[in-house]
Coordinates of C-alpha atoms in Angstrom, one line a residue:
Chain A
M2 CA 33.2 -5.8 -4.5
L3 CA 32.3 -3.4 -7.3
S4 CA 32.0 0.3 -6.7
W5 CA 29.5 1.7 -9.2
K6 CA 30.5 5.3 -8.4
A7 CA 34.1 4.5 -9.2
I8 CA 33.1 2.8 -12.5
Y9 CA 31.0 5.8 -13.3
V10 CA 33.8 8.4 -12.7
I11 CA 36.3 6.3 -14.6
F12 CA 33.9 6.3 -17.5
L13 CA 33.3 10.0 -17.2
R14 CA 37.1 10.7 -17.3
E15 CA 37.7 8.6 -20.4
F16 CA 34.8 10.2 -22.1
K17 CA 36.0 13.7 -21.4
R18 CA 39.5 12.9 -22.5
F19 CA 38.2 11.4 -25.7
Y20 CA 36.1 14.5 -26.4
R21 CA 39.0 16.9 -25.5
Q22 CA 41.6 15.2 -27.6
R23 CA 40.5 16.7 -30.9
G24 CA 43.0 14.7 -33.0
R25 CA 41.7 11.4 -31.7
L26 CA 38.1 12.5 -32.4
I27 CA 38.9 13.5 -36.0
T28 CA 40.9 10.3 -36.6
T29 CA 38.0 8.3 -35.3
V30 CA 35.6 9.8 -37.8
A31 CA 38.0 9.9 -40.7
R32 CA 39.6 6.4 -40.6
P33 CA 36.5 4.4 -41.4
L34 CA 35.4 6.9 -44.0
M35 CA 38.7 6.6 -45.8
W36 CA 38.6 2.9 -45.8
L37 CA 35.1 2.9 -47.1
F38 CA 35.3 5.6 -49.7
I39 CA 38.9 5.5 -50.8
V40 CA 40.0 1.9 -50.4
G41 CA 36.5 0.6 -50.9
A42 CA 35.7 2.8 -53.9
G43 CA 39.0 2.1 -55.5
L44 CA 38.6 -1.7 -55.3
T45 CA 35.0 -1.7 -56.3
S46 CA 35.9 -0.8 -59.8
I47 CA 38.2 -3.8 -60.3
I48 CA 36.4 -6.4 -58.1
D49 CA 33.5 -8.2 -59.7
T50 CA 31.7 -9.7 -56.7
G51 CA 29.8 -12.0 -59.0
E52 CA 26.5 -11.3 -57.2
H53 CA 24.1 -8.5 -56.5
G54 CA 26.1 -6.6 -53.8
S55 CA 29.1 -4.4 -54.5
Y56 CA 32.5 -4.6 -52.8
M57 CA 31.7 -1.4 -50.9
Q58 CA 28.6 -3.0 -49.4
F59 CA 30.7 -6.1 -48.5
I60 CA 33.3 -4.2 -46.5
L61 CA 30.9 -2.3 -44.3
P62 CA 30.6 -5.0 -41.6
G63 CA 34.4 -5.3 -41.7
I64 CA 34.8 -1.5 -41.3
V65 CA 32.5 -1.6 -38.3
G66 CA 34.7 -4.4 -36.9
M67 CA 37.9 -2.4 -37.6
T68 CA 36.5 0.8 -36.0
I69 CA 35.7 -0.9 -32.8
L70 CA 38.9 -2.9 -32.8
F71 CA 41.0 0.3 -33.1
S72 CA 38.8 2.2 -30.7
S73 CA 38.8 -0.5 -28.0
I74 CA 42.6 -1.0 -28.2
F75 CA 43.3 2.8 -28.2
S76 CA 41.1 3.4 -25.2
T77 CA 42.8 0.7 -23.2
L78 CA 46.1 2.3 -24.2
S79 CA 45.2 5.0 -21.6
V80 CA 46.3 2.5 -19.0
V81 CA 49.8 2.6 -20.4
W82 CA 49.6 6.3 -20.7
D83 CA 48.3 6.5 -17.1
R84 CA 51.2 4.4 -15.9
E85 CA 53.7 6.5 -17.8
F86 CA 52.3 9.7 -16.3
G87 CA 51.7 8.4 -12.8
F88 CA 47.9 8.7 -12.8
L89 CA 47.5 5.0 -12.5
R90 CA 48.9 5.2 -9.0
E91 CA 46.1 7.5 -8.0
M92 CA 43.7 4.8 -8.9
L93 CA 45.8 1.9 -7.4
V94 CA 45.9 3.5 -3.9
A95 CA 42.1 4.2 -3.9
P96 CA 40.1 1.9 -1.7
V97 CA 38.4 0.1 -4.6
S98 CA 39.1 -3.4 -5.9
R99 CA 41.3 -4.1 -8.9
L100 CA 38.2 -5.6 -10.5
T101 CA 36.4 -2.2 -10.1
L102 CA 39.2 -0.5 -12.0
V103 CA 39.2 -3.1 -14.7
A104 CA 35.4 -2.8 -14.9
G105 CA 35.6 1.0 -15.2
K106 CA 38.1 0.7 -18.1
L107 CA 35.9 -2.0 -19.7
V108 CA 32.8 0.0 -19.5
S109 CA 34.5 3.1 -20.9
G110 CA 36.2 1.3 -23.7
T111 CA 33.0 -0.6 -24.7
A112 CA 30.9 2.5 -24.6
L113 CA 33.3 4.5 -26.8
S114 CA 33.5 1.7 -29.3
L115 CA 29.7 1.3 -29.3
F116 CA 29.1 4.9 -30.2
Q117 CA 31.5 4.8 -33.1
G118 CA 30.3 1.4 -34.3
V119 CA 26.7 2.4 -34.3
A120 CA 27.4 5.8 -35.8
L121 CA 28.8 3.9 -38.9
L122 CA 25.4 2.3 -39.4
L123 CA 24.2 5.8 -40.6
I124 CA 26.2 5.2 -43.8
A125 CA 24.5 1.9 -44.5
P126 CA 21.5 3.4 -46.4
F127 CA 23.8 5.3 -48.7
L128 CA 25.5 2.0 -49.7
G129 CA 22.1 0.4 -50.4
I130 CA 22.1 -1.7 -47.2
H131 CA 18.7 -2.0 -45.5
V132 CA 19.0 -1.2 -41.8
G133 CA 15.6 -1.2 -40.0
A134 CA 14.8 -0.8 -36.3
K135 CA 15.2 -4.6 -35.8
E136 CA 18.6 -4.6 -37.4
V137 CA 19.7 -1.6 -35.4
V138 CA 18.7 -3.3 -32.1
I139 CA 20.5 -6.5 -33.0
M140 CA 23.6 -4.6 -34.2
I141 CA 23.7 -2.6 -30.9
F142 CA 23.7 -5.9 -29.0
L143 CA 26.4 -7.5 -31.2
I144 CA 28.6 -4.4 -31.3
T145 CA 28.5 -4.1 -27.5
L146 CA 29.5 -7.7 -27.2
V147 CA 32.4 -7.5 -29.6
S148 CA 33.6 -4.1 -28.2
F149 CA 33.6 -5.6 -24.7
S150 CA 35.7 -8.6 -25.8
L151 CA 38.2 -6.4 -27.7
T152 CA 38.5 -3.9 -24.8
A153 CA 39.2 -6.8 -22.4
F154 CA 41.8 -8.1 -24.9
G155 CA 43.3 -4.6 -25.1
L156 CA 43.5 -4.3 -21.3
F157 CA 45.2 -7.6 -21.1
I158 CA 47.9 -6.3 -23.5
A159 CA 48.1 -2.9 -21.9
A160 CA 48.7 -4.4 -18.4
R161 CA 51.9 -5.9 -20.0
L162 CA 53.1 -2.9 -21.8
D163 CA 55.7 -0.9 -19.9
S164 CA 55.9 2.1 -22.2
L165 CA 54.1 3.6 -25.2
E166 CA 57.0 2.5 -27.5
G167 CA 55.8 -1.0 -27.1
F168 CA 52.6 0.0 -28.7
N169 CA 54.1 0.1 -32.2
V170 CA 54.9 -3.6 -32.0
I171 CA 51.4 -4.4 -30.8
M172 CA 49.9 -2.3 -33.6
N173 CA 51.9 -4.0 -36.4
F174 CA 52.0 -7.6 -35.1
I175 CA 48.6 -7.9 -33.4
I176 CA 46.1 -5.2 -34.4
L177 CA 46.7 -5.1 -38.2
P178 CA 46.9 -8.9 -38.7
M179 CA 43.7 -9.2 -36.7
F180 CA 42.0 -6.7 -39.0
F181 CA 43.4 -8.3 -42.2
L182 CA 42.6 -11.8 -41.1
S183 CA 39.1 -11.2 -39.9
G184 CA 37.2 -11.5 -43.2
A185 CA 36.7 -7.7 -43.1
L186 CA 38.3 -7.1 -46.6
Y187 CA 37.9 -10.5 -48.3
P188 CA 35.9 -13.6 -47.8
L189 CA 37.9 -16.1 -45.7
K190 CA 37.1 -19.1 -47.9
K191 CA 39.1 -17.5 -50.7
L192 CA 42.3 -17.3 -48.5
P193 CA 45.2 -19.7 -48.9
E194 CA 44.9 -22.6 -46.5
P195 CA 47.3 -21.6 -43.7
L196 CA 45.8 -18.1 -43.5
Y197 CA 42.3 -19.6 -43.6
Y198 CA 43.0 -21.6 -40.5
L199 CA 44.9 -18.8 -38.8
S200 CA 41.8 -16.6 -39.2
F201 CA 39.8 -19.0 -37.0
I202 CA 42.0 -18.2 -33.9
N203 CA 41.3 -14.5 -34.5
P204 CA 38.5 -13.4 -32.2
L205 CA 37.6 -10.5 -34.5
T206 CA 36.6 -13.0 -37.3
Y207 CA 33.6 -14.1 -35.3
G208 CA 32.6 -10.5 -34.5
V209 CA 32.8 -9.5 -38.2
D210 CA 30.9 -12.6 -39.2
S211 CA 28.1 -11.8 -36.8
F212 CA 27.8 -8.3 -38.3
K213 CA 27.6 -9.9 -41.8
H214 CA 24.6 -11.9 -40.7
I215 CA 22.7 -8.7 -40.0
L216 CA 24.1 -6.4 -42.7
L217 CA 24.5 -8.8 -45.6
P218 CA 21.8 -11.4 -45.0
G219 CA 21.2 -12.4 -48.7
A220 CA 24.8 -12.5 -49.9
S221 CA 26.3 -15.9 -50.7
T222 CA 30.1 -15.6 -51.5
L223 CA 30.3 -12.3 -49.6
G224 CA 28.0 -13.2 -46.8
P225 CA 28.6 -14.8 -43.4
E226 CA 30.6 -18.0 -43.3
L227 CA 29.8 -19.3 -39.8
S228 CA 26.6 -19.7 -37.9
L229 CA 25.5 -16.7 -35.7
P230 CA 25.1 -18.7 -32.5
I231 CA 28.7 -19.9 -32.9
D232 CA 29.9 -16.4 -33.5
I233 CA 28.2 -15.1 -30.3
F234 CA 29.4 -18.1 -28.3
V235 CA 33.0 -17.6 -29.2
V236 CA 32.9 -13.8 -28.6
I237 CA 31.4 -14.4 -25.1
I238 CA 33.9 -17.1 -24.2
F239 CA 36.8 -14.8 -25.3
S240 CA 35.3 -11.9 -23.3
V241 CA 35.1 -13.9 -20.1
V242 CA 38.7 -15.3 -20.4
M243 CA 40.2 -11.9 -21.3
T244 CA 38.3 -10.2 -18.4
A245 CA 39.6 -12.7 -15.9
L246 CA 43.2 -12.5 -17.3
S247 CA 43.3 -8.7 -17.3
A248 CA 41.8 -8.4 -13.8
A249 CA 44.6 -10.8 -12.6
S250 CA 47.3 -8.8 -14.3
F251 CA 46.5 -5.7 -12.3
D252 CA 47.4 -7.2 -9.0
R253 CA 50.4 -5.8 -7.1
R254 CA 53.6 -7.6 -6.7
Chain B
M10 CA 48.7 5.4 20.2
S11 CA 50.8 4.2 17.4
I12 CA 49.3 4.6 13.9
I13 CA 52.1 3.0 11.9
E14 CA 54.0 -0.1 13.1
V15 CA 56.7 -1.7 11.0
K16 CA 58.5 -4.8 12.1
D17 CA 61.6 -6.3 10.4
L18 CA 60.4 -5.2 6.9
K19 CA 62.3 -6.5 3.9
K20 CA 61.9 -6.1 0.2
S21 CA 63.9 -7.6 -2.6
Y22 CA 63.7 -6.8 -6.3
N23 CA 65.1 -9.5 -8.6
G24 CA 67.3 -10.8 -5.9
K25 CA 68.6 -7.4 -4.8
E26 CA 67.6 -6.3 -1.3
A27 CA 66.3 -2.7 -1.3
V28 CA 65.0 -2.7 2.2
K29 CA 67.0 -4.9 4.6
G30 CA 64.9 -5.2 7.8
V31 CA 63.4 -2.0 9.0
D32 CA 61.6 -1.4 12.3
F33 CA 59.8 1.8 13.5
I34 CA 56.7 3.1 15.1
V35 CA 54.9 6.4 14.3
E36 CA 52.6 7.9 16.9
E37 CA 49.2 9.4 16.0
G38 CA 49.4 13.1 15.1
E39 CA 53.1 13.0 14.7
T40 CA 55.1 14.3 11.7
F41 CA 57.6 11.6 11.0
G42 CA 60.3 11.8 8.4
F43 CA 62.4 9.4 6.5
L44 CA 65.7 11.0 5.7
G45 CA 68.3 9.4 3.5
P46 CA 70.1 9.6 0.2
N47 CA 68.4 8.6 -3.1
G48 CA 68.2 4.8 -3.4
A49 CA 68.3 4.2 0.4
G50 CA 64.9 2.5 0.4
K51 CA 62.6 5.4 1.3
T52 CA 60.2 5.1 -1.6
T53 CA 60.1 1.3 -1.4
T54 CA 59.1 1.5 2.3
I55 CA 56.4 4.1 1.5
N56 CA 55.1 2.0 -1.3
I57 CA 54.7 -1.0 1.0
L58 CA 52.9 1.1 3.6
C59 CA 50.6 2.4 0.9
T60 CA 49.9 -1.2 -0.4
L61 CA 51.4 -0.5 -3.8
L62 CA 54.1 -3.2 -3.2
K63 CA 54.1 -6.4 -1.3
Q64 CA 57.0 -6.8 1.2
S65 CA 59.2 -9.9 0.9
S66 CA 59.0 -10.4 4.7
G67 CA 58.1 -8.7 7.9
T68 CA 54.9 -6.8 8.9
A69 CA 53.6 -3.3 8.3
R70 CA 50.4 -2.0 9.9
V71 CA 48.8 1.4 9.2
A72 CA 45.8 2.8 11.1
G73 CA 45.3 -0.6 12.7
F74 CA 45.2 -2.6 9.5
D75 CA 47.7 -5.0 8.0
C76 CA 49.1 -3.6 4.7
L77 CA 49.5 -7.1 3.2
K78 CA 46.2 -8.7 4.3
Q79 CA 43.8 -5.7 4.5
P80 CA 45.0 -3.4 1.7
A81 CA 41.6 -1.9 0.9
L82 CA 41.1 -0.9 4.6
V83 CA 44.6 0.6 4.7
R84 CA 43.9 2.5 1.5
S85 CA 40.7 4.0 2.8
K86 CA 42.7 5.5 5.8
I87 CA 45.6 7.1 3.9
G88 CA 46.2 10.0 1.6
L89 CA 49.2 10.0 -0.7
V90 CA 51.3 12.6 -2.5
F91 CA 53.8 11.0 -4.8
Q92 CA 57.2 12.1 -6.0
E93 CA 56.0 12.7 -9.5
V94 CA 52.9 14.5 -10.6
T95 CA 49.9 12.1 -10.8
L96 CA 47.2 14.5 -11.9
D97 CA 45.3 14.1 -15.2
N98 CA 46.6 16.9 -17.3
E99 CA 43.6 16.9 -19.6
L100 CA 41.1 17.5 -16.8
T101 CA 40.4 20.6 -14.8
A102 CA 41.3 21.0 -11.2
Y103 CA 37.7 20.4 -10.2
E104 CA 37.5 17.2 -12.3
N105 CA 40.7 15.8 -10.9
L106 CA 39.3 16.3 -7.4
K107 CA 35.9 15.0 -8.2
F108 CA 37.5 11.8 -9.7
H109 CA 39.2 11.3 -6.4
C110 CA 36.0 11.8 -4.3
Y111 CA 34.0 9.4 -6.3
L112 CA 36.8 6.8 -6.1
Y113 CA 36.6 7.2 -2.4
N114 CA 32.8 6.7 -2.5
M115 CA 31.8 10.2 -1.3
D116 CA 28.3 11.4 -2.2
R117 CA 27.7 14.4 -4.5
R118 CA 27.0 16.9 -1.8
L119 CA 30.0 16.0 0.3
T120 CA 32.2 16.0 -2.9
E121 CA 31.2 19.5 -3.8
M122 CA 31.7 20.7 -0.2
R123 CA 35.1 19.2 0.3
I124 CA 36.4 20.3 -3.1
D125 CA 35.5 23.9 -2.4
E126 CA 37.0 23.6 1.1
M127 CA 40.3 22.1 -0.1
L128 CA 40.7 24.4 -3.0
E129 CA 40.3 27.3 -0.5
V130 CA 43.0 25.7 1.7
V131 CA 45.5 25.4 -1.1
G132 CA 44.6 28.8 -2.6
L133 CA 43.4 27.5 -6.0
T134 CA 39.7 28.5 -5.7
D135 CA 40.0 30.8 -8.7
R136 CA 41.6 28.1 -10.9
K137 CA 38.8 25.5 -10.2
T138 CA 37.7 25.1 -13.8
D139 CA 41.1 25.5 -15.4
I140 CA 42.8 22.6 -17.2
V141 CA 45.7 21.3 -15.1
K142 CA 48.0 21.2 -18.1
N143 CA 48.5 24.9 -17.8
F144 CA 49.4 24.9 -14.0
S145 CA 52.9 25.6 -12.7
G146 CA 54.8 23.0 -10.8
G147 CA 54.0 24.5 -7.4
M148 CA 50.3 24.8 -8.3
K149 CA 50.2 21.1 -9.3
R150 CA 51.9 20.1 -6.1
R151 CA 49.3 22.1 -4.0
L152 CA 46.5 20.5 -6.0
E153 CA 47.9 17.1 -5.3
I154 CA 48.2 17.8 -1.6
A155 CA 44.5 19.0 -1.7
R156 CA 43.5 15.8 -3.4
G157 CA 45.4 13.7 -0.9
L158 CA 43.4 15.3 1.9
L159 CA 39.9 15.2 0.3
H160 CA 38.8 12.1 2.1
R161 CA 40.2 13.1 5.5
P162 CA 42.9 10.4 5.7
S163 CA 44.3 9.4 9.1
V164 CA 47.8 9.4 7.7
L165 CA 49.1 11.7 4.9
F166 CA 52.1 10.2 3.1
L167 CA 54.3 12.7 1.3
D168 CA 57.0 11.0 -0.8
E169 CA 59.6 13.7 -1.6
P170 CA 56.9 16.4 -1.8
T171 CA 59.3 19.0 -3.1
L172 CA 61.3 17.0 -5.6
G173 CA 61.8 18.7 -8.9
L174 CA 60.6 22.1 -7.7
D175 CA 62.7 25.2 -7.9
P176 CA 64.0 26.5 -4.5
Q177 CA 61.5 29.3 -4.2
T178 CA 58.6 26.9 -4.8
R179 CA 60.1 24.4 -2.5
V180 CA 60.0 26.9 0.4
N181 CA 56.4 27.8 -0.4
V182 CA 55.2 24.2 -0.6
W183 CA 57.0 23.5 2.6
D184 CA 55.5 26.4 4.5
F185 CA 52.2 25.4 3.2
I186 CA 52.6 21.8 4.5
K187 CA 53.5 23.2 7.9
E188 CA 50.5 25.4 8.0
L189 CA 48.3 22.6 6.9
K190 CA 49.6 20.4 9.6
A191 CA 48.7 23.1 12.2
D192 CA 45.2 23.3 10.7
I193 CA 44.4 19.7 10.2
G194 CA 46.6 17.9 12.8
N195 CA 46.7 14.5 11.2
T196 CA 49.7 12.2 11.1
V197 CA 52.2 13.0 8.4
F198 CA 54.7 10.5 7.1
M199 CA 57.2 12.0 4.7
T200 CA 60.4 11.1 2.9
T201 CA 63.1 13.6 1.9
H202 CA 66.7 13.9 1.1
Y203 CA 66.8 17.5 2.1
M204 CA 67.9 17.9 5.7
E205 CA 66.2 21.3 6.1
E206 CA 62.9 19.6 5.4
A207 CA 63.7 16.8 7.9
E208 CA 64.3 19.4 10.6
A209 CA 60.6 20.3 10.6
C210 CA 59.6 16.7 11.6
K211 CA 58.9 15.8 15.2
R212 CA 61.0 12.6 14.8
I213 CA 63.1 11.3 11.9
A214 CA 64.5 8.0 11.0
I215 CA 67.8 8.2 9.1
I216 CA 67.9 5.5 6.5
D217 CA 70.8 4.3 4.5
D218 CA 71.3 1.3 2.2
G219 CA 68.0 -0.2 3.3
R220 CA 68.5 0.1 7.0
I221 CA 67.5 2.6 9.7
I222 CA 70.7 3.8 11.3
A223 CA 69.2 6.3 13.7
C224 CA 65.7 7.3 14.8
D225 CA 65.0 10.2 17.2
T226 CA 64.0 13.9 17.3
P227 CA 66.2 16.1 15.2
E228 CA 67.5 17.8 18.4
N229 CA 68.5 14.6 20.0
L230 CA 70.2 13.3 16.9
K231 CA 72.2 16.5 16.7
R232 CA 72.9 16.4 20.4
S233 CA 74.2 12.8 20.0
L234 CA 77.2 14.3 18.2
K235 CA 78.2 15.9 21.5
G236 CA 79.8 19.0 20.1
D237 CA 80.9 20.7 16.9
T238 CA 82.4 19.0 13.9
I239 CA 85.8 20.1 12.9
Y240 CA 86.8 19.4 9.3
L241 CA 90.5 19.3 8.8
K242 CA 92.6 18.9 5.7
T243 CA 96.3 18.4 5.9
N244 CA 99.1 17.3 3.5
D245 CA 99.3 14.0 5.4
N246 CA 95.9 13.0 6.7
K247 CA 97.1 9.6 7.9
M248 CA 99.8 11.1 10.0
A249 CA 97.4 13.7 11.4
E250 CA 94.9 11.1 12.3
R251 CA 97.5 9.1 14.3
E252 CA 98.7 12.3 16.1
I253 CA 95.2 13.4 17.0
I254 CA 94.3 10.0 18.5
K255 CA 97.5 9.8 20.4
K256 CA 97.5 13.3 21.8
F257 CA 93.8 14.1 22.3
D258 CA 92.2 10.7 22.4
I259 CA 89.3 11.6 20.1
E260 CA 87.7 9.6 17.4
V261 CA 88.6 10.7 13.9
K262 CA 86.6 9.9 10.8
S263 CA 87.7 10.1 7.2
V264 CA 85.3 12.0 5.0
K265 CA 86.3 12.3 1.4
D266 CA 89.7 14.1 1.5
S267 CA 89.2 15.5 5.0
L268 CA 89.2 14.3 8.6
A269 CA 86.2 14.9 10.8
L270 CA 86.4 15.1 14.5
I271 CA 83.7 16.0 17.0
V272 CA 84.7 18.2 20.0
E273 CA 82.8 20.4 22.4
G274 CA 83.7 24.1 22.0
G275 CA 85.2 23.6 18.5
E276 CA 86.6 27.1 18.1
K277 CA 88.6 26.9 21.4
F278 CA 90.0 23.6 20.4
I279 CA 91.5 24.7 17.1
P280 CA 94.6 26.4 18.6
K281 CA 95.3 23.3 20.7
L282 CA 94.9 21.1 17.7
F283 CA 97.3 23.2 15.6
D284 CA 99.9 23.0 18.4
G285 CA 99.6 19.3 18.6
L286 CA 100.0 18.6 14.8
S287 CA 103.4 18.2 13.1
V288 CA 101.9 18.1 9.6
E289 CA 100.9 21.2 7.6
V290 CA 97.3 22.2 7.8
Q291 CA 95.7 23.1 4.4
S292 CA 92.2 24.0 5.7
V293 CA 90.1 23.8 8.8
S294 CA 86.5 24.6 9.5
V295 CA 84.1 24.3 12.4
K296 CA 80.4 23.5 12.0
K297 CA 77.6 23.5 14.5
P298 CA 75.9 20.1 14.1
T299 CA 73.2 19.7 11.5
L300 CA 71.4 16.5 10.4
D301 CA 73.8 16.4 7.4
D302 CA 76.7 16.0 10.0
V303 CA 74.7 13.3 11.8
F304 CA 74.3 11.4 8.5
L305 CA 77.9 12.0 7.6
Y306 CA 79.1 10.8 11.0
L307 CA 77.0 7.7 10.9
T308 CA 77.8 6.7 7.3
G309 CA 81.0 8.5 6.4
R310 CA 79.2 9.8 3.4
D311 CA 77.5 13.1 2.5
L312 CA 73.7 13.0 2.2
R313 CA 73.9 14.3 -1.4
D314 CA 76.4 11.7 -2.4
G315 CA 73.9 8.9 -2.3
K316 CA 73.4 6.5 -5.2
P317 CA 71.3 8.0 -8.0
A318 CA 67.6 7.5 -7.6
Q319 CA 66.4 4.4 -9.3
Q320 CA 63.2 4.9 -11.1
R321 CA 60.9 2.0 -10.4
K322 CA 57.6 1.9 -12.1
I323 CA 54.6 0.5 -10.2
R324 CA 53.0 -1.9 -12.5
G325 CA 49.3 -2.2 -12.3

């Protein structure tokens, strides 16, 4: 059912494209740094966290979440791009199952997000966050899981987008609200009630919360708000549902 | 042995019928062409044969497999060159071809061998490691044809292989396809709305408005016109038509603002025709039959007058 060679070559292609599109590469590095050191630094001076940690420490898990959210969604956007430029047909007439194509895109999207998410951990020591070998291993596991779920979600959307113009709408009405309502920039319990409940249907909330468990273990107000097993459980369920839905949406008519 | 068998194939989009019951058979090793104006249903038919679309009814079999029920098996037997470029512009020629080989589950050694072989065939060996973005239209086409043949398909589908190319490049690409055919000898199924290209096929099916209106060798189709076509324009075509039917008993067709009649020995007939007409003749011309005339005769329309091409995206 699955062709490993096909999955490998789809991954290779996405990776080469990512590497060759310099603008995308630079944006990828610059975006989280701007959030951390411009938005973060700016707000640190006016926000009294009321406990030991600073605001800049608090947003690191959120910025990791944001980075993989953007990376996952952007990499699935290549499906829309491929459709617009015809390359998708080259894949659709190949003697491989639709599931293989979906798996190829999932593996590539997840891997690209994983690299970027893990690279951000290099900043942690400079913010005064302790990240040892154990934390790195757990974070790699969590980032992989969250990246996978968001890539599957992105594929599900991309399968429904007819053109790149539609992406603006997705960006403004899905991606940004997901980021803002994930607990990345402020603790959820401080949100007004409707928004508080809304944040629970946001899959990214659980991902960001799981990162807080590892990166901000001692924090109270700024720390995790849900239990880690629940976070992981929700992310896995979301991944399975989205994978099934996106595989189904690539069938011919 | 027949390699493509299509029976009563129909396809509707949103309630509109694009293919209205098509039957034909393609023999192994044959070059078979679909000739028709834009929007006649050529691409829809090819997309069904290539398993990119599901038909609404009827059956299609390619290389012994059912296109609806065994799409993966059909796909492993066919090569496809689309109307539009479907290469990855960001990758090199080599990377595009390698991508294809791995999708078709070829091992590394075979991949390298076939890539070198096909690049040689299409004359792009020295551009192997160049990014495709910088290729000319003709080079991209050649690379796509090379890609379509990498896995040695039983049938090569070419959907308007010269669409969007300048006349010079069109001739080059077409010469190249003919040479390739001589070298490789596999079945080629192509669509075109250029009659010069259809002339090169062993057999052609003329398709119009979702139906096949004639299917034979180009020679037989032209011979079916039984003579030359005379195009006649007078200041009263209706009157002229009545007089011709009355005096010569030949069928007359109205084509735009002219009358078309088919007669053997057209040049010798013109003086007789002039004698028999009471209306003033504005212009007259005699044409040896071409496939254009066959189309014109069968439909009353010019091949180039077809409905504009409808762009349909394949979702996936």
